[in-house]
Coordinates of C-alpha atoms in Angstrom, one line a residue:
M592 CA 110.3 110.6 134.6
S593 CA 107.8 106.5 135.3
A594 CA 110.1 103.6 134.5
S595 CA 107.6 101.8 132.2
Y596 CA 105.9 101.5 128.5
A597 CA 102.7 102.1 127.6
Y598 CA 101.1 100.5 124.6
L599 CA 98.0 99.7 122.9
G600 CA 95.6 97.7 125.0
P601 CA 93.9 96.1 126.5
E602 CA 96.2 93.1 127.6
G603 CA 95.9 90.4 125.3
T604 CA 96.9 92.3 121.4
F605 CA 99.3 91.4 119.2
T606 CA 101.0 95.4 121.0
E607 CA 102.0 93.0 123.5
V608 CA 103.3 89.6 122.4
A609 CA 105.5 92.0 120.2
L610 CA 106.4 94.4 122.8
R611 CA 107.5 91.3 125.4
T612 CA 109.8 90.4 122.5
L613 CA 111.9 92.7 123.7
P614 CA 114.8 92.5 126.2
E615 CA 114.7 96.0 128.6
A616 CA 110.7 94.9 128.4
A617 CA 110.8 92.6 131.2
T618 CA 112.6 95.0 133.3
R619 CA 109.9 97.7 132.1
E620 CA 106.1 97.9 134.1
L621 CA 103.6 97.8 130.6
V622 CA 101.0 99.1 131.3
P623 CA 98.1 99.0 128.7
Y624 CA 95.8 101.5 127.4
V625 CA 92.9 102.0 125.5
S626 CA 93.9 104.4 122.0
V627 CA 97.2 105.1 120.4
Q628 CA 96.1 108.6 120.7
S629 CA 96.6 108.3 124.7
A630 CA 99.5 105.5 124.8
L631 CA 101.6 108.7 122.8
D632 CA 100.5 111.4 124.8
A633 CA 102.2 109.0 127.8
V634 CA 104.8 109.8 127.0
R635 CA 104.7 113.2 126.3
D636 CA 102.6 114.4 129.5
G637 CA 106.2 112.7 131.3
E638 CA 103.3 109.1 132.7
A639 CA 106.1 106.3 130.7
E640 CA 109.0 106.2 129.3
A641 CA 108.0 105.1 126.1
A642 CA 104.8 103.8 124.3
F643 CA 104.9 100.9 121.9
V644 CA 102.0 100.7 119.3
P645 CA 102.3 99.6 115.6
I646 CA 102.7 101.7 112.6
E647 CA 102.5 99.2 109.1
N648 CA 101.5 96.5 108.4
S649 CA 102.4 94.2 105.1
V650 CA 99.0 93.8 103.7
E651 CA 97.5 97.4 104.3
G652 CA 100.7 100.0 104.6
G653 CA 101.1 102.0 107.0
I654 CA 98.9 102.7 110.3
T655 CA 97.2 105.7 109.3
T656 CA 96.5 106.7 113.5
T657 CA 100.0 106.5 114.4
L658 CA 101.2 108.3 111.3
D659 CA 99.3 110.9 111.9
E660 CA 100.3 111.2 116.4
L661 CA 103.8 111.3 114.6
V662 CA 103.4 113.5 111.4
A663 CA 100.6 116.1 113.6
G664 CA 101.3 115.8 117.2
R665 CA 104.0 117.0 119.8
P666 CA 107.3 115.8 118.7
L667 CA 108.3 112.2 119.0
V668 CA 110.7 109.6 117.8
I669 CA 111.4 106.0 116.8
Y670 CA 113.9 104.1 119.4
R671 CA 113.6 100.7 118.1
E672 CA 111.0 98.7 115.9
V673 CA 109.9 94.7 115.7
L674 CA 108.3 92.7 113.4
L675 CA 105.6 90.5 114.4
P676 CA 103.9 86.8 112.0
I677 CA 99.8 87.7 112.5
T678 CA 97.2 85.2 111.8
F679 CA 94.1 85.4 114.0
A680 CA 91.9 83.0 115.8
L681 CA 88.2 83.4 115.8
L682 CA 86.4 84.1 119.8
A683 CA 83.7 83.4 120.4
R684 CA 82.2 82.6 124.2
P685 CA 81.6 78.9 125.5
G686 CA 78.9 76.8 123.5
T687 CA 78.6 79.5 120.4
P688 CA 78.6 77.5 116.9
L689 CA 80.5 79.4 114.2
A690 CA 76.7 78.9 112.0
A691 CA 75.3 81.6 115.3
V692 CA 78.3 84.4 114.8
K693 CA 75.8 87.5 113.3
T694 CA 78.5 90.3 114.8
V695 CA 82.2 90.4 114.7
T696 CA 85.0 92.5 115.7
A697 CA 87.8 93.4 115.7
H698 CA 91.1 96.1 115.5
P699 CA 90.6 98.0 112.0
A700 CA 93.2 97.2 110.3
A701 CA 92.5 93.5 110.7
Q702 CA 89.6 94.0 108.8
P703 CA 91.5 93.8 105.5
Q704 CA 94.1 90.5 106.6
V705 CA 90.8 88.7 107.7
R706 CA 88.5 90.3 104.7
N707 CA 88.6 86.8 101.8
W708 CA 87.9 84.5 105.1
L709 CA 84.8 86.2 105.9
K710 CA 83.3 86.1 102.2
T711 CA 84.0 82.7 102.0
H712 CA 82.9 81.1 105.1
L713 CA 81.1 84.3 107.2
P714 CA 79.6 86.6 104.0
H715 CA 76.7 87.5 105.6
V716 CA 78.6 89.2 109.6
R717 CA 78.1 92.3 110.6
W718 CA 81.5 93.8 111.4
E719 CA 82.4 96.5 114.9
S720 CA 85.0 97.8 114.6
A721 CA 87.2 98.1 118.0
A722 CA 90.1 99.9 119.9
S723 CA 92.7 96.6 119.7
N724 CA 91.2 93.7 119.0
A725 CA 92.2 92.4 122.4
D726 CA 89.2 94.7 123.0
G727 CA 88.0 92.9 120.3
A728 CA 87.3 89.8 122.5
R729 CA 87.0 91.6 125.8
L730 CA 83.0 93.1 123.9
V731 CA 82.9 88.8 123.5
Q732 CA 83.3 88.1 126.6
E733 CA 80.9 91.6 127.6
G734 CA 77.5 89.5 125.3
R735 CA 78.1 92.7 122.9
Y736 CA 79.1 90.8 119.7
D737 CA 79.2 87.6 118.9
A738 CA 82.8 86.6 117.8
A739 CA 86.4 89.2 117.3
F740 CA 89.7 88.3 115.2
A741 CA 91.9 88.5 117.3
G742 CA 95.6 86.4 118.4
E743 CA 94.8 82.9 119.9
F744 CA 96.1 83.8 123.0
A745 CA 93.2 86.3 124.3
A746 CA 90.9 83.5 124.7
A747 CA 92.4 82.4 127.6
R748 CA 92.7 85.7 129.1
Y749 CA 89.0 86.2 128.0
G750 CA 87.4 83.5 128.6
L751 CA 86.2 82.5 125.0
E752 CA 86.8 79.5 122.4
V753 CA 88.5 79.4 119.4
L754 CA 85.9 78.8 116.6
E755 CA 88.6 78.8 114.1
S756 CA 92.8 80.0 113.9
G757 CA 95.3 80.8 111.5
I758 CA 93.3 82.7 109.8
H759 CA 95.0 85.2 107.1
D760 CA 94.4 86.7 103.7
A761 CA 97.7 86.6 102.9
E762 CA 100.6 84.4 103.9
N763 CA 103.2 86.1 106.1
A764 CA 101.6 88.2 107.2
Q765 CA 103.5 90.8 109.5
T766 CA 102.5 94.3 111.2
R767 CA 105.5 96.6 112.3
F768 CA 105.5 97.6 115.7
V769 CA 108.1 101.1 116.6
L770 CA 109.0 101.8 120.0
V771 CA 108.2 105.0 120.7
G772 CA 110.0 108.2 123.5
R773 CA 110.8 111.9 123.5
P774 CA 113.1 113.3 121.1
A775 CA 116.7 112.7 122.6
R776 CA 120.1 111.9 120.2
P777 CA 119.5 108.5 118.6
A778 CA 121.6 105.2 119.5
A779 CA 124.7 104.8 117.6
P780 CA 124.3 103.3 114.2
S781 CA 124.5 99.2 114.2
G782 CA 125.2 99.2 110.8
A783 CA 121.3 98.1 109.0
D784 CA 120.0 101.0 110.0
K785 CA 116.7 103.0 108.9
T786 CA 116.1 107.2 109.1
S787 CA 112.1 108.5 109.1
V788 CA 110.6 111.5 108.6
V789 CA 108.0 113.9 107.3
L790 CA 108.4 116.1 104.9
W791 CA 106.3 119.1 103.6
Q792 CA 106.6 120.4 100.1
R793 CA 106.8 124.1 99.6
D794 CA 103.7 124.9 97.0
D795 CA 102.8 122.2 94.6
H796 CA 104.3 121.9 91.3
P797 CA 105.0 119.2 88.9
G798 CA 107.5 117.1 89.6
G799 CA 107.2 118.5 93.5
L800 CA 107.7 114.1 94.8
R801 CA 110.4 113.9 92.2
D802 CA 112.3 117.0 93.8
L803 CA 112.3 115.0 97.2
L804 CA 113.1 111.1 96.1
G805 CA 115.6 112.8 94.0
E806 CA 118.1 113.8 97.8
F807 CA 117.3 110.6 98.5
A808 CA 117.9 109.0 95.2
G809 CA 121.0 111.3 93.8
R810 CA 123.5 109.2 97.3
G811 CA 122.3 105.9 96.4
I812 CA 119.8 105.8 99.5
N813 CA 117.1 103.0 98.9
L814 CA 113.5 104.2 100.7
M815 CA 111.3 101.9 102.3
L816 CA 107.9 103.2 103.0
L817 CA 106.8 106.1 101.0
Q818 CA 103.3 107.4 101.9
S819 CA 101.5 110.5 102.1
R820 CA 99.0 111.8 104.5
P821 CA 96.4 114.7 104.9
T822 CA 98.6 118.1 106.1
G823 CA 94.8 119.3 107.3
A824 CA 94.6 122.4 105.2
G825 CA 92.4 121.5 102.4
I826 CA 91.7 118.6 99.5
G827 CA 94.6 118.3 97.7
N828 CA 97.4 119.7 100.6
Y829 CA 99.7 116.3 102.1
C830 CA 103.1 115.6 103.7
F831 CA 104.8 112.8 103.2
C832 CA 106.0 109.9 105.8
V833 CA 109.1 108.6 104.1
D834 CA 112.0 105.5 105.8
A835 CA 114.6 105.1 104.2
E836 CA 118.2 103.0 104.5
G837 CA 120.5 104.4 106.4
H838 CA 121.6 106.2 110.1
I839 CA 121.6 110.3 110.5
T840 CA 125.1 110.1 111.2
D841 CA 125.3 108.7 107.5
R842 CA 127.5 111.2 105.3
R843 CA 125.2 110.4 102.1
M844 CA 121.6 110.2 104.9
A845 CA 123.2 113.7 106.4
E846 CA 123.7 115.7 103.1
A847 CA 119.6 113.9 101.9
L848 CA 118.5 115.6 105.1
M849 CA 120.5 118.6 105.1
G850 CA 119.2 119.4 100.5
L851 CA 115.4 118.2 101.8
K852 CA 115.6 121.0 104.5
R853 CA 116.7 123.8 102.0
I854 CA 113.6 122.7 99.4
C855 CA 111.3 121.6 102.2
L856 CA 108.7 123.8 103.8
Q857 CA 109.3 121.6 107.1
V858 CA 110.9 118.6 107.9
R859 CA 110.1 116.5 111.2
F860 CA 113.1 113.7 112.1
L861 CA 111.1 110.8 113.6
G862 CA 114.2 108.6 114.5
S863 CA 117.2 106.8 113.2
Y864 CA 117.5 103.0 114.2
P865 CA 117.8 100.1 114.1
R866 CA 116.1 98.4 111.1
A867 CA 114.1 94.3 112.3
D868 CA 114.6 92.4 109.2
V869 CA 118.3 92.3 108.7
G870 CA 118.2 88.5 109.3
A871 CA 115.9 88.8 106.5
Q872 CA 117.2 90.5 103.5
A873 CA 121.3 90.7 102.8
L874 CA 121.9 94.4 103.4
R875 CA 122.4 96.1 99.6
P876 CA 126.6 97.5 99.5
P877 CA 126.7 101.0 98.9
L878 CA 125.6 102.4 95.4
A879 CA 129.5 103.1 93.8
G880 CA 130.6 107.0 95.4
T881 CA 127.6 106.7 98.0
S882 CA 130.1 105.4 101.2
D883 CA 131.3 107.5 103.8
E884 CA 135.0 107.4 102.7
E885 CA 134.1 108.6 99.4
F886 CA 132.0 111.6 101.2
A887 CA 134.7 112.7 102.6
A888 CA 137.5 112.3 99.9
A889 CA 135.0 114.4 97.8
A890 CA 134.6 116.9 100.8
D891 CA 138.4 116.6 100.5
W892 CA 139.4 117.3 97.0
V893 CA 136.7 120.4 96.9
A894 CA 138.3 122.2 100.0
R895 CA 141.5 121.6 98.7
C896 CA 140.1 123.5 95.3
Q897 CA 138.9 125.9 97.8
D898 CA 142.8 126.3 98.6
G899 CA 144.4 126.6 95.9
R900 CA 146.1 122.5 96.2
F901 CA 144.5 121.0 93.3

């Protein structure tokens, strides 16, 4: 397998910037791909060791293209995550005044993050989607559109000028990126981890979602993301993407996953990996009765009862 990392390209994307924050990126060939799907397929087909793609932003939530690939594509698992603060610049060919901008382009996930700015400054502009923000900059360079929303760092790469910088509708906006590889044993717990799974109900019934969430709540596990995605089996058929605090080797997490495996039609494990936000917020201590030691003591008590040693 190639010692390379695939990522959503072309060069100059926020994805590339986030990828280069990983220490191991310095020892890999970083190869841009035209889409999230093609980057993930490069891993599935053995062309790349891992792929680095966006999965969530703090304005619109989950990146559906990535989630759907992880839900329905050939199995892959998440090994790392990176959080990157996001602000946009409006890039145009040299000599283009802001008043001359009639068409703009960027990745669809960028639109909700600059919508209010556009309404105020360019209310009559036409939006066109691009495969990535950097690809939008390339299309502007080629004369296809007047301007692109991208990282300010992309201007020099594509020979463009910055018309406006620091553009964002939400303060402290962030995008979460994940390093995805072929299924293998998860890394050892770091003490501040996250576990991602996809859940399919056996049938649609009152309280069905409550039953799924109860497997986490009853064991004191906090959820960090819950998003429904259509299964493709018709209107009203959904699966649930879940990020939960903890590692699969934690007793409470392992028992929750066993409970979900019993009651769900299908469970897809997407990995246990270190949290990227651990420096920004203190970890909550386990609720009473949910530590590994307390689970072990309870299991020992049941065993003693079964042996008549109570």
